[in-house]
Amino acid sequence: MDDTTQNQQNTTDTQTSEGVPDVAALQADVERWKALSRQNEKNWNEARTELASIQQASMTDAEKAIEAARTEARNAALSEVGTRLVDAELRVQAATAGVTLPKPEFLNTSAFLGADGSVNAEAITAFVSSLPKPSNSPEFAQGIGLGRQGDSGSYAAGQLSRDALSRMSPQEIAAARKAGKLDALMRGDL
């Protein structure tokens, strides 16, 4: 039986007599394909490892020394430039998260490098997420009734002035006092 016939048979197996897909059969197909995919990936990894070992075994001593020197030079170059890359990645992630980084002289940027000299993005993300987020609230508590709170423009909002009070009737003054619109005037702030 060829692949086309097999696929057509699988399609008809997954539908009921009413033309509605059989969920259990579809799930079984999904699981079967996942298993086949995992097996193919395992086979490919084994073949790749075997090829690398054969290539390593067939190398001469001079080729092995050259390859070791290349690896060492690559790691040295990456670690040299890696601290600059770490610094840039830290700044980008901190700006994205909206946090402030400590001064650079207090950071050990080499701690964010992998063994091969590449940037460890997961470690940077974990570090940046551990930094405190800045609050948008004022430095000191507001609205606790001690002294002037905030700037005078926002403080006087909703408060009546002496001029407005002079044009009001006794009933309007009583209502304004009850609503708290004369508080600043009564304290002598205005």
Short mmCIF file of C-alpha atoms in Angstrom, two decimals, residues 61-77:
data_model
loop_
_atom_site.label_atom_id
_atom_site.label_comp_id
_atom_site.label_asym_id
_atom_site.label_seq_id
_atom_site.Cartn_x
_atom_site.Cartn_y
_atom_site.Cartn_z
CA ASP A 61 47.50 15.58 15.88
CA ALA A 62 48.16 18.81 13.98
CA GLU A 63 44.48 19.13 13.01
CA LYS A 64 43.45 18.50 16.63
CA ALA A 65 45.84 21.21 17.83
CA ILE A 66 44.50 23.64 15.22
CA GLU A 67 40.91 22.90 16.24
CA ALA A 68 41.75 23.36 19.93
CA ALA A 69 43.44 26.69 19.15
CA ARG A 70 40.41 27.84 17.15
CA THR A 71 38.08 26.97 20.01
CA GLU A 72 40.29 28.74 22.54
CA ALA A 73 40.59 31.85 20.34
CA ARG A 74 36.84 31.94 19.78
CA ASN A 75 36.13 31.68 23.51
CA ALA A 76 38.69 34.40 24.30
CA ALA A 77 37.24 36.76 21.70
#
